[in-house]
Each structure stands twice: as C-alpha cells, then as structure tokens.
Amino acid sequence: MATTEQKTPPVALAALRRPRLHLVYSGEQVIAPPQVFGPLRGATPIGREVERGLRLTDDRKASRHHATVHASPTGALRLVDEGSRNGTLVNGVRVTEQVLRDGDVIAIGDSFLIVREQVDEVADAAIPELIGHGPALRGLRATIARLAPTSTTVLVEAETGCGKELVARALHALGRPGGPFVAVNCAAIPESLAESQLFGQLAGTFTGGVARPGWFRAADGGTLFLDELGDLPPAIQPKLLRAVQDRAVVPVGATAPVPCDVRIVAATNHDLRAAIDAGRFRADLYARLAEYPLTIPPVRERREDLLALFAAALGEARRLTPALVDALLAHRFPFNVREVHTLAAQLRLRTAPGAVLDLAAIAELLPAPTASEPHLAAAPAAAATEPVDDRPPPSRAELDALMRAHRGVVADVARAMARSRKQVYRWLEHHGLDAARYR
C-alpha cells in the first residue's frame, strides 16, 4: 500500500482518514508508549485468542473472540460485540454494535483502547519533556524542532495547565541553548512599572532610581517568554508592539533605542481574537506575536497520552487497577497536565509505598462525567440495524488541514466535504478552531 499510495491534497476527507487503535492498558499494566494497531482495514478481531487482529493475551476477562472492529473503505469504524462474556463498553456504556468516533474509549475485559483518526503518519522529534505518543504530541514536537532554529515569533495558545512554558523552553533549548531564558508573567506586571520592567531604565531617572536592564535586554542572545499575554496592561501594548517590531527598546529616561537580539515566545490561555473584537487587545500586536500560532491540545483531546502522563507524574513504577484507569480516561481534566500531577501526588500521599493504586483513594476527585459534557459522557449505543455513517465527523487534525487548504473559507470546506456550512461551523466550535485565523 505504501508503495502505491499517492500524495493527496487535504480536500478529500475520506481519502485522508487513517483510523488506528491505541492499546493503553491491558493485563493490569499501563502500556506506554501505547501499542498502536492500524491503519485499520476490513475486519479487525479483538480478543484473548484471536489468530489475526488485536490479541489481548494477558487479559483474563477478555473473551477468546471478544469483539470486531469493521473499517469501511473510507475509514469509518463500526464496533461489534461478538457475544462476549463480560461485554464491550464505549465511553462507559455497554454496546452490542457502535459506530466509533475519534477519541472514543473502548473497554474490553480489563483492557482499554483509544480510537484515533489521523491524516497519515505524523513526524516526531526528541523532546522528552513533552510527554505523549499520539499524533497530536508527535506533530507538536516536530513543529517545535522545525521552528526552533528560526527567529520566528511564536504564540503558544493553550488552556490552563497544558505546559505552555515547557513548549517555550523546548524552542529555546533547540534554538538558542547558549543564551538566557527569561520568563515574564504579564498578568503580574504592575501597570505603573511595566515600561521599566520590560525595557529597563537609566540611573537617576527619578530620585533614588537605579539602572535596570529590563527583561528585553536581560534576554539578549536568548529567549524572552511572555506568559499570560492576554492580561498585558493595555497602556503598554503599543510600546511592546514597537519593541517586537524593531527588536530594540528605549529604556525609561533614554532617548535612543537599544538593539536586543531576542527570540520572542508569547503564550496565552485567552481567546485573543475575541479580546481584539472587544477592544481589549491590539490586532497589530497580535499579528506581530502570532507569526506562527502553536496550539497545545488539552488532555481530554489526547487520551492516548493520559496514562503515560500519569505514570510520569507518579515518578515510580506502580500498578493501577482497571477501575482507576477507567475513571482517569473518563475524566475531563479541566486543568490538564497540572491536574494529572495533582492527582498523582494525592495518590502517593494516600496509599502505602508500593501498593496497587485504586480509584477508592481519590474517588471524590474524579467525578463521573455527566450527559452535559459532550463526547466525555457515554455515547448512546447504536442499534444493530443502524446504517454505518461512512463519513464520520472529522478529527481536529483533519479539520485543521482542510481549513488551511481552503484558506479558512468555510463554504469551500463544506463543499469539499459535501456537508452544510452550519455543520462545519459546529465542528469548528467543537474542536476550538477559529475560521478567521486561516484567512
């Protein structure tokens, strides 16, 4: 297949779909990196003693031929339970037959698999601090490695706790390792001191005033990381724009600009485009800082990485019960990687050294998902007679590729997918993508 497959532009969604199954837990063991099966074609039997397909040898609760995943020619997936002893669950609900979606969690016996749909094989780079083996993290690491040697200004957009500073430090380590890394929390800058803290000041500027280099000059030859950019005081935004544009600053009390050789990485957990529309953030500053916008996906969108993140946060080899794994995979993780570390720390404190880690120790910290949480609560089971939708919803990566190919014109994307514009807008909202950023 690999020798005859043609390179297809990202306009025919079905032609790009490459569904895979990531086995993340089986036989009472976390599997990190996950064992990846696919791209799936035709019928893939799953069970303890299947001859061809996905064999769960160490799972005593899995039936010999437990279930089968059927892949259509377009990549749509349908899961069928084969009369198993303990049942097959998708997102916590027992099913006999179910159309699968990207990100679905399949429980077979005491084994857990994640459905992943991706455009094709994703490049990777060695950045061990960014833990994850799925397509989203592989692509992120590869992009960081590609950007690091350049002087491109990068805007890292992510929810709270996703690791924005880790990305900034990786860009620095691969691009300017010999220079300083200066991290600035824009939300903590007092407006009255913002100019002197960013750009420096001359001695004697005011009574008792001493000379200060400022963060820009402190980062000369290295990287300046502007975190919490969305909270930057409005009064300082035009001056920051000038400094970013000219790579030079005018210290308080000076009249001549001082050149600064800095790589600028900014980060925010705010929707800056909405802030621009509301008049809280300058559009020209956004354009300068977002030469290359980089998005870190939240934990809930990369569940194939969750158990590896959790194991790394534990800092020691510990066994997890299936009940704990089930609860972790169902949890929304609103605080992302930071919350993963918090839960791991709580488990260490609440259990004896070397003991098997069970849900009972932190049950109150992992509430069950509700029906109001789309795609995180259990998906409704499909009736056995329900026809398979050969065009399942696009994954985030696929929708991103289509939006880039059509320069953000939603009508063109809708035509390419043979779907309505309203449906495309719903998918964009679900994946947290903004059509305007592609134009």
Coordinates of C-alpha atoms in Angstrom, one line a residue:
M1 CA 0.0 0.0 0.0
A2 CA 2.8 2.4 0.9
T3 CA 4.5 2.0 -2.4
T4 CA 1.4 2.8 -4.5
E5 CA -0.4 5.4 -2.3
Q6 CA -0.4 8.9 -3.9
K7 CA 0.0 12.1 -2.0
T8 CA -3.4 13.6 -1.9
P9 CA -4.1 17.3 -1.1
P10 CA -6.2 17.7 2.1
V11 CA -9.5 18.3 0.2
A12 CA -11.0 14.8 0.1
L13 CA -11.6 14.0 3.8
A14 CA -12.3 10.3 3.3
A15 CA -9.2 9.7 1.3
L16 CA -7.1 11.0 4.2
R17 CA -8.6 9.0 7.1
R18 CA -6.3 6.5 8.7
P19 CA -8.0 5.1 11.8
R20 CA -5.9 3.4 14.5
L21 CA -6.5 1.8 17.9
H22 CA -4.1 2.7 20.7
L23 CA -3.9 0.0 23.4
V24 CA -3.1 1.9 26.6
Y25 CA -3.8 -0.6 29.4
S26 CA -4.1 -4.4 29.5
G27 CA -3.2 -7.3 31.8
E28 CA -3.2 -4.8 34.8
Q29 CA -0.3 -2.9 33.1
V30 CA -0.1 0.6 31.7
I31 CA 1.2 0.4 28.2
A32 CA 3.5 3.4 27.5
P33 CA 4.0 4.1 24.7
P34 CA 0.7 2.7 23.6
Q35 CA 0.6 -0.3 21.3
V36 CA -0.8 1.1 18.0
F37 CA -2.8 -1.1 15.6
G38 CA -3.5 0.2 12.2
P39 CA -4.3 1.8 9.9
L40 CA -7.3 -0.4 10.2
R41 CA -8.8 -2.0 7.1
G42 CA -11.6 -4.5 6.8
A43 CA -12.3 -6.6 9.9
T44 CA -10.0 -6.5 13.0
P45 CA -11.0 -9.1 15.6
I46 CA -10.1 -8.4 19.2
G47 CA -9.8 -11.0 22.0
R48 CA -7.7 -13.2 24.1
E49 CA -7.1 -15.9 21.5
V50 CA -7.8 -14.4 18.1
E51 CA -5.5 -15.6 15.3
R52 CA -5.3 -12.4 13.4
G53 CA -6.0 -9.0 14.8
L54 CA -5.6 -7.5 18.2
R55 CA -4.7 -10.2 20.7
L56 CA -5.2 -9.4 24.5
T57 CA -3.2 -12.4 25.7
D58 CA -2.8 -11.2 29.3
D59 CA -6.4 -10.1 29.9
R60 CA -8.2 -12.9 31.6
K61 CA -11.6 -11.0 31.5
A62 CA -11.5 -10.7 27.7
S63 CA -13.3 -13.5 25.7
R64 CA -11.4 -15.5 23.2
H65 CA -13.0 -13.5 20.3
H66 CA -14.5 -10.6 22.2
A67 CA -15.3 -8.0 19.5
T68 CA -14.6 -7.0 16.0
V69 CA -13.9 -3.5 14.5
H70 CA -15.0 -3.1 10.9
A71 CA -13.4 -0.4 8.9
S72 CA -15.2 0.8 5.7
P73 CA -13.2 1.8 2.6
T74 CA -13.5 5.4 3.7
G75 CA -12.2 4.7 7.2
A76 CA -15.5 4.8 9.1
L77 CA -15.4 2.3 12.1
R78 CA -18.0 0.1 13.5
L79 CA -17.5 -2.0 16.6
V80 CA -19.5 -5.3 17.1
D81 CA -19.5 -7.3 20.3
E82 CA -19.2 -11.0 19.5
G83 CA -21.3 -12.3 22.3
S84 CA -18.6 -11.7 24.9
R85 CA -18.8 -12.9 28.5
N86 CA -18.2 -9.5 30.1
G87 CA -19.4 -7.2 27.4
T88 CA -17.9 -4.3 25.4
L89 CA -18.1 -0.7 26.5
V90 CA -17.7 2.5 24.6
N91 CA -17.3 5.6 26.7
G92 CA -18.7 3.7 29.7
V93 CA -21.8 2.3 28.0
R94 CA -22.2 -1.4 27.2
V95 CA -22.9 -1.8 23.4
T96 CA -23.6 -4.6 21.0
E97 CA -22.8 -2.5 18.0
Q98 CA -21.5 1.0 17.8
V99 CA -20.2 3.5 15.2
L100 CA -16.9 4.7 16.6
R101 CA -15.6 8.3 16.7
D102 CA -12.2 9.8 17.1
G103 CA -11.3 9.8 20.8
D104 CA -13.7 7.1 21.9
V105 CA -12.6 4.9 24.8
I106 CA -13.2 1.2 24.3
A107 CA -13.2 -1.1 27.3
I108 CA -12.8 -4.9 26.6
G109 CA -12.4 -7.0 29.7
D110 CA -9.8 -5.1 31.7
S111 CA -8.2 -3.6 28.6
F112 CA -8.7 -0.1 27.3
L113 CA -8.2 1.2 23.7
I114 CA -8.5 4.7 22.3
V115 CA -9.8 5.3 18.8
R116 CA -7.6 7.7 16.9
E117 CA -8.2 9.1 13.4
Q118 CA -5.2 10.9 11.8
V119 CA -4.4 12.2 8.4
D120 CA -1.3 10.0 8.0
E121 CA 1.9 9.1 9.8
V122 CA 3.0 12.0 11.9
A123 CA 6.6 13.1 12.1
D124 CA 8.2 13.4 15.6
A125 CA 11.2 14.9 17.3
A126 CA 13.1 14.1 20.5
I127 CA 11.8 16.5 23.2
P128 CA 11.4 14.2 26.3
E129 CA 9.9 16.9 28.5
L130 CA 6.8 16.9 26.3
I131 CA 5.3 13.5 27.2
G132 CA 2.9 11.9 24.7
H133 CA 3.0 9.3 21.9
G134 CA -0.2 10.2 20.0
P135 CA -0.4 12.1 16.7
A136 CA -1.1 15.5 18.4
L137 CA 2.0 15.5 20.6
R138 CA 4.2 13.9 17.8
G139 CA 3.2 16.7 15.5
L140 CA 3.7 19.4 18.2
R141 CA 7.3 18.2 18.9
A142 CA 8.1 18.0 15.2
T143 CA 6.8 21.6 14.7
I144 CA 8.9 22.8 17.6
A145 CA 12.0 21.2 16.2
R146 CA 11.3 22.9 12.8
L147 CA 10.7 26.3 14.3
A148 CA 13.5 26.3 16.9
P149 CA 16.4 27.3 14.6
T150 CA 14.5 30.2 13.1
S151 CA 13.8 33.7 14.5
T152 CA 10.0 33.3 14.0
T153 CA 7.9 34.8 16.8
V154 CA 5.7 32.0 18.2
L155 CA 2.4 32.4 20.0
V156 CA 1.5 29.4 22.1
E157 CA -2.2 29.0 22.7
A158 CA -3.5 26.5 25.2
E159 CA -5.8 26.0 28.1
T160 CA -4.6 26.4 31.7
G161 CA -2.1 23.7 32.8
C162 CA -1.2 22.4 29.3
G163 CA 2.5 23.2 29.6
K164 CA 3.0 26.4 27.7
E165 CA 6.3 27.2 29.3
L166 CA 7.6 23.7 28.5
V167 CA 7.0 24.5 24.9
A168 CA 8.8 27.8 25.2
R169 CA 11.7 26.2 26.9
A170 CA 11.9 23.5 24.2
L171 CA 12.0 26.2 21.5
H172 CA 14.8 27.8 23.4
A173 CA 16.8 24.7 24.1
L174 CA 16.7 23.6 20.4
G175 CA 17.3 27.1 19.1
R176 CA 19.3 29.3 21.5
P177 CA 20.7 27.0 24.2
G178 CA 23.7 29.2 25.0
G179 CA 21.6 32.3 25.7
P180 CA 19.4 33.3 28.7
F181 CA 15.8 32.2 29.0
V182 CA 13.7 35.0 30.7
A183 CA 10.1 34.2 31.7
V184 CA 7.7 37.0 32.3
N185 CA 4.2 36.7 33.8
C186 CA 2.4 39.6 32.0
A187 CA -0.6 39.2 34.4
A188 CA 1.7 40.2 37.3
I189 CA 3.2 43.3 35.8
P190 CA 2.0 46.5 37.7
E191 CA 0.9 49.0 35.0
S192 CA 3.0 51.7 36.6
L193 CA 6.2 49.7 36.4
A194 CA 5.5 47.8 33.2
E195 CA 7.7 50.0 31.0
S196 CA 10.8 49.9 33.2
Q197 CA 10.4 46.2 33.9
L198 CA 10.2 45.3 30.2
F199 CA 12.5 47.9 28.6
G200 CA 14.8 48.9 31.5
Q201 CA 15.6 52.3 33.0
L202 CA 18.6 54.6 33.3
A203 CA 20.1 55.5 36.7
G204 CA 18.7 58.8 38.1
T205 CA 15.5 58.7 36.1
F206 CA 13.8 59.5 39.4
T207 CA 15.0 60.2 42.9
G208 CA 16.9 57.1 44.1
G209 CA 16.3 55.3 40.8
V210 CA 19.0 52.8 39.8
A211 CA 19.8 51.4 36.4
R212 CA 17.9 48.3 35.4
P213 CA 18.4 46.4 32.1
G214 CA 14.7 45.3 31.8
W215 CA 13.6 41.9 30.6
F216 CA 14.2 42.5 26.9
R217 CA 17.9 43.3 27.4
A218 CA 18.2 40.5 30.1
A219 CA 17.1 38.1 27.4
D220 CA 19.6 39.4 24.8
G221 CA 21.1 36.5 22.9
G222 CA 18.4 34.1 24.2
T223 CA 14.6 33.8 24.5
L224 CA 12.0 36.1 26.1
F225 CA 8.9 34.2 27.2
L226 CA 5.9 36.5 27.6
D227 CA 3.4 34.3 29.5
E228 CA -0.3 35.3 30.2
L229 CA -0.1 37.7 27.2
G230 CA -3.9 38.3 27.3
D231 CA -3.5 40.0 30.7
L232 CA -0.9 42.6 29.5
P233 CA -2.0 46.1 30.5
P234 CA -3.5 47.9 27.5
A235 CA -1.3 51.0 28.0
I236 CA 1.9 49.0 27.4
Q237 CA 0.7 47.2 24.3
P238 CA 1.7 49.9 21.7
K239 CA 5.2 50.1 23.3
L240 CA 5.6 46.3 23.3
L241 CA 4.5 46.3 19.6
R242 CA 7.3 48.8 18.8
A243 CA 9.9 46.6 20.7
V244 CA 8.7 43.4 19.0
Q245 CA 8.7 45.1 15.6
D246 CA 12.1 46.8 15.9
R247 CA 13.9 44.3 18.2
A248 CA 15.0 47.4 20.1
V249 CA 13.9 49.1 23.3
V250 CA 14.1 52.6 24.7
P251 CA 14.8 52.4 28.4
V252 CA 12.9 54.8 30.7
G253 CA 14.9 58.0 30.8
A254 CA 16.7 57.3 27.5
T255 CA 16.1 58.8 24.0
A256 CA 17.9 56.3 21.8
P257 CA 16.8 52.8 21.1
V258 CA 19.0 49.9 22.3
P259 CA 19.0 46.8 20.0
C260 CA 18.1 43.5 21.5
D261 CA 18.8 40.1 19.9
V262 CA 15.9 38.2 21.4
R263 CA 13.7 35.3 20.3
I264 CA 10.1 36.1 21.5
V265 CA 7.7 33.4 22.5
A266 CA 4.3 34.5 23.9
A267 CA 1.6 32.4 25.5
T268 CA -2.0 32.8 26.4
N269 CA -5.0 30.8 27.6
H270 CA -7.4 33.6 26.4
D271 CA -9.1 33.9 23.1
L272 CA -7.1 36.8 21.8
R273 CA -9.3 37.2 18.7
A274 CA -12.3 37.7 21.0
A275 CA -10.3 40.2 23.0
I276 CA -9.4 42.1 19.8
D277 CA -13.1 42.2 18.9
A278 CA -13.9 43.5 22.4
G279 CA -11.2 46.2 22.1
R280 CA -9.0 44.7 24.9
F281 CA -6.1 43.6 22.8
R282 CA -4.4 45.3 19.8
A283 CA -4.8 43.5 16.5
D284 CA -1.5 44.7 15.2
L285 CA 0.3 43.4 18.3
Y286 CA -1.4 40.0 17.9
A287 CA -0.3 39.9 14.2
R288 CA 3.3 40.5 15.2
L289 CA 3.4 38.0 18.0
A290 CA 1.4 35.3 16.1
E291 CA 3.8 34.9 13.2
Y292 CA 3.4 31.2 14.0
P293 CA 0.5 30.3 16.3
L294 CA 1.1 27.0 18.0
T295 CA -1.7 25.1 19.8
I296 CA -1.2 22.6 22.6
P297 CA -4.2 20.2 22.7
P298 CA -5.9 19.7 26.1
V299 CA -5.5 16.4 27.8
R300 CA -9.1 15.4 27.0
E301 CA -8.3 15.5 23.3
R302 CA -5.3 13.2 23.6
R303 CA -6.4 10.4 25.9
E304 CA -3.9 8.0 24.4
D305 CA -1.3 10.0 26.3
L306 CA -3.0 10.3 29.6
L307 CA -1.7 7.1 31.3
A308 CA 1.9 7.9 30.2
L309 CA 1.5 11.4 31.7
F310 CA 0.1 9.9 34.9
A311 CA 2.9 7.3 35.2
A312 CA 5.5 10.0 34.7
A313 CA 3.8 12.2 37.3
L314 CA 3.9 9.3 39.8
G315 CA 7.6 9.2 39.4
E316 CA 7.8 5.4 40.2
A317 CA 6.5 2.2 38.8
R318 CA 3.1 1.5 40.3
R319 CA 0.3 -0.8 39.2
L320 CA -3.1 0.8 38.6
T321 CA -6.4 -1.0 38.9
P322 CA -8.8 -1.2 36.0
A323 CA -11.3 0.9 38.0
L324 CA -8.8 3.7 38.4
V325 CA -7.8 3.6 34.7
D326 CA -11.5 3.7 33.7
A327 CA -12.1 6.8 35.9
L328 CA -9.0 8.6 34.6
L329 CA -9.9 8.0 31.0
A330 CA -13.4 9.3 31.6
H331 CA -12.4 12.4 33.5
R332 CA -12.4 15.8 31.7
F333 CA -9.2 17.2 33.2
P334 CA -10.1 20.9 33.1
F335 CA -6.7 21.8 34.5
N336 CA -4.9 19.4 32.1
V337 CA -1.4 18.2 32.8
R338 CA -1.3 20.2 36.1
E339 CA -4.3 18.3 37.3
V340 CA -2.7 15.0 36.3
H341 CA 0.3 15.8 38.5
T342 CA -2.1 16.9 41.4
L343 CA -4.0 13.6 41.2
A344 CA -0.7 11.6 41.1
A345 CA 0.5 13.5 44.2
Q346 CA -2.7 12.8 46.0
L347 CA -2.5 9.1 45.3
R348 CA 1.1 8.9 46.5
L349 CA 0.1 10.6 49.8
R350 CA -3.0 8.4 50.3
T351 CA -1.5 5.0 49.6
A352 CA 1.2 2.8 51.1
P353 CA 4.5 2.7 49.3
G354 CA 4.4 0.0 46.5
A355 CA 0.7 -0.6 46.9
V356 CA -1.6 -1.0 43.9
L357 CA -3.3 2.3 43.2
D358 CA -7.0 2.1 43.2
L359 CA -9.9 4.5 42.5
A360 CA -11.1 4.4 46.1
A361 CA -8.2 6.5 47.2
I362 CA -9.2 9.5 45.1
A363 CA -12.8 8.8 44.1
E364 CA -14.1 12.2 45.2
L365 CA -11.5 13.9 42.9
L366 CA -12.7 12.0 39.8
P367 CA -16.5 12.6 39.5
A368 CA -18.2 10.7 36.8
P369 CA -18.9 12.6 33.5
T370 CA -22.4 14.0 33.0
A371 CA -24.6 14.0 30.0
S372 CA -24.0 17.7 29.6
E373 CA -20.3 17.1 28.8
P374 CA -20.3 16.2 25.0
H375 CA -18.3 13.2 24.0
L376 CA -17.0 12.7 27.5
A377 CA -20.2 11.3 28.9
A378 CA -21.2 7.9 27.5
A379 CA -22.1 7.9 23.8
P380 CA -25.6 6.5 23.0
A381 CA -25.4 3.0 21.7
A382 CA -26.2 2.5 18.1
A383 CA -28.9 0.0 17.2
A384 CA -27.7 -3.1 15.5
T385 CA -29.8 -2.2 12.5
E386 CA -28.5 1.4 12.3
P387 CA -26.6 2.0 9.0
V388 CA -23.0 2.9 9.3
D389 CA -22.1 6.5 8.5
D390 CA -19.3 6.3 6.0
R391 CA -18.4 9.9 6.7
P392 CA -17.8 10.3 10.4
P393 CA -17.1 13.7 11.9
P394 CA -13.5 14.9 11.1
S395 CA -10.8 14.8 13.7
R396 CA -9.2 18.1 14.8
A397 CA -6.2 17.5 12.7
E398 CA -8.3 16.7 9.6
L399 CA -10.4 19.8 10.0
D400 CA -7.3 21.9 10.6
A401 CA -5.8 20.6 7.3
L402 CA -9.0 21.3 5.4
M403 CA -9.2 24.8 6.8
R404 CA -5.6 25.5 5.8
A405 CA -6.1 24.1 2.3
H406 CA -9.1 26.3 1.7
R407 CA -7.6 29.4 3.5
G408 CA -10.4 29.5 6.0
V409 CA -13.3 29.7 3.5
V410 CA -15.9 27.6 5.3
A411 CA -18.2 27.4 2.2
D412 CA -15.3 25.8 0.3
V413 CA -14.6 23.3 3.1
A414 CA -18.3 22.5 3.3
R415 CA -18.4 21.8 -0.5
A416 CA -15.3 19.6 -0.3
M417 CA -16.9 17.5 2.5
A418 CA -20.4 17.6 1.0
R419 CA -21.7 18.9 4.3
S420 CA -23.5 22.1 5.2
R421 CA -21.7 25.2 6.3
K422 CA -23.6 25.1 9.6
Q423 CA -22.2 21.6 10.3
V424 CA -18.7 22.8 9.5
Y425 CA -19.1 25.7 12.0
R426 CA -20.3 23.2 14.6
W427 CA -17.2 21.1 14.1
L428 CA -15.0 24.2 14.3
E429 CA -16.6 25.2 17.6
H430 CA -16.3 21.6 19.0
H431 CA -12.6 21.5 18.2
G432 CA -11.9 25.1 19.4
L433 CA -10.8 26.3 15.9
D434 CA -11.5 29.8 14.6
A435 CA -12.0 30.2 10.8
A436 CA -10.6 33.7 10.9
R437 CA -7.1 32.6 11.8
Y438 CA -6.8 30.7 8.5
R439 CA -7.5 33.7 6.3

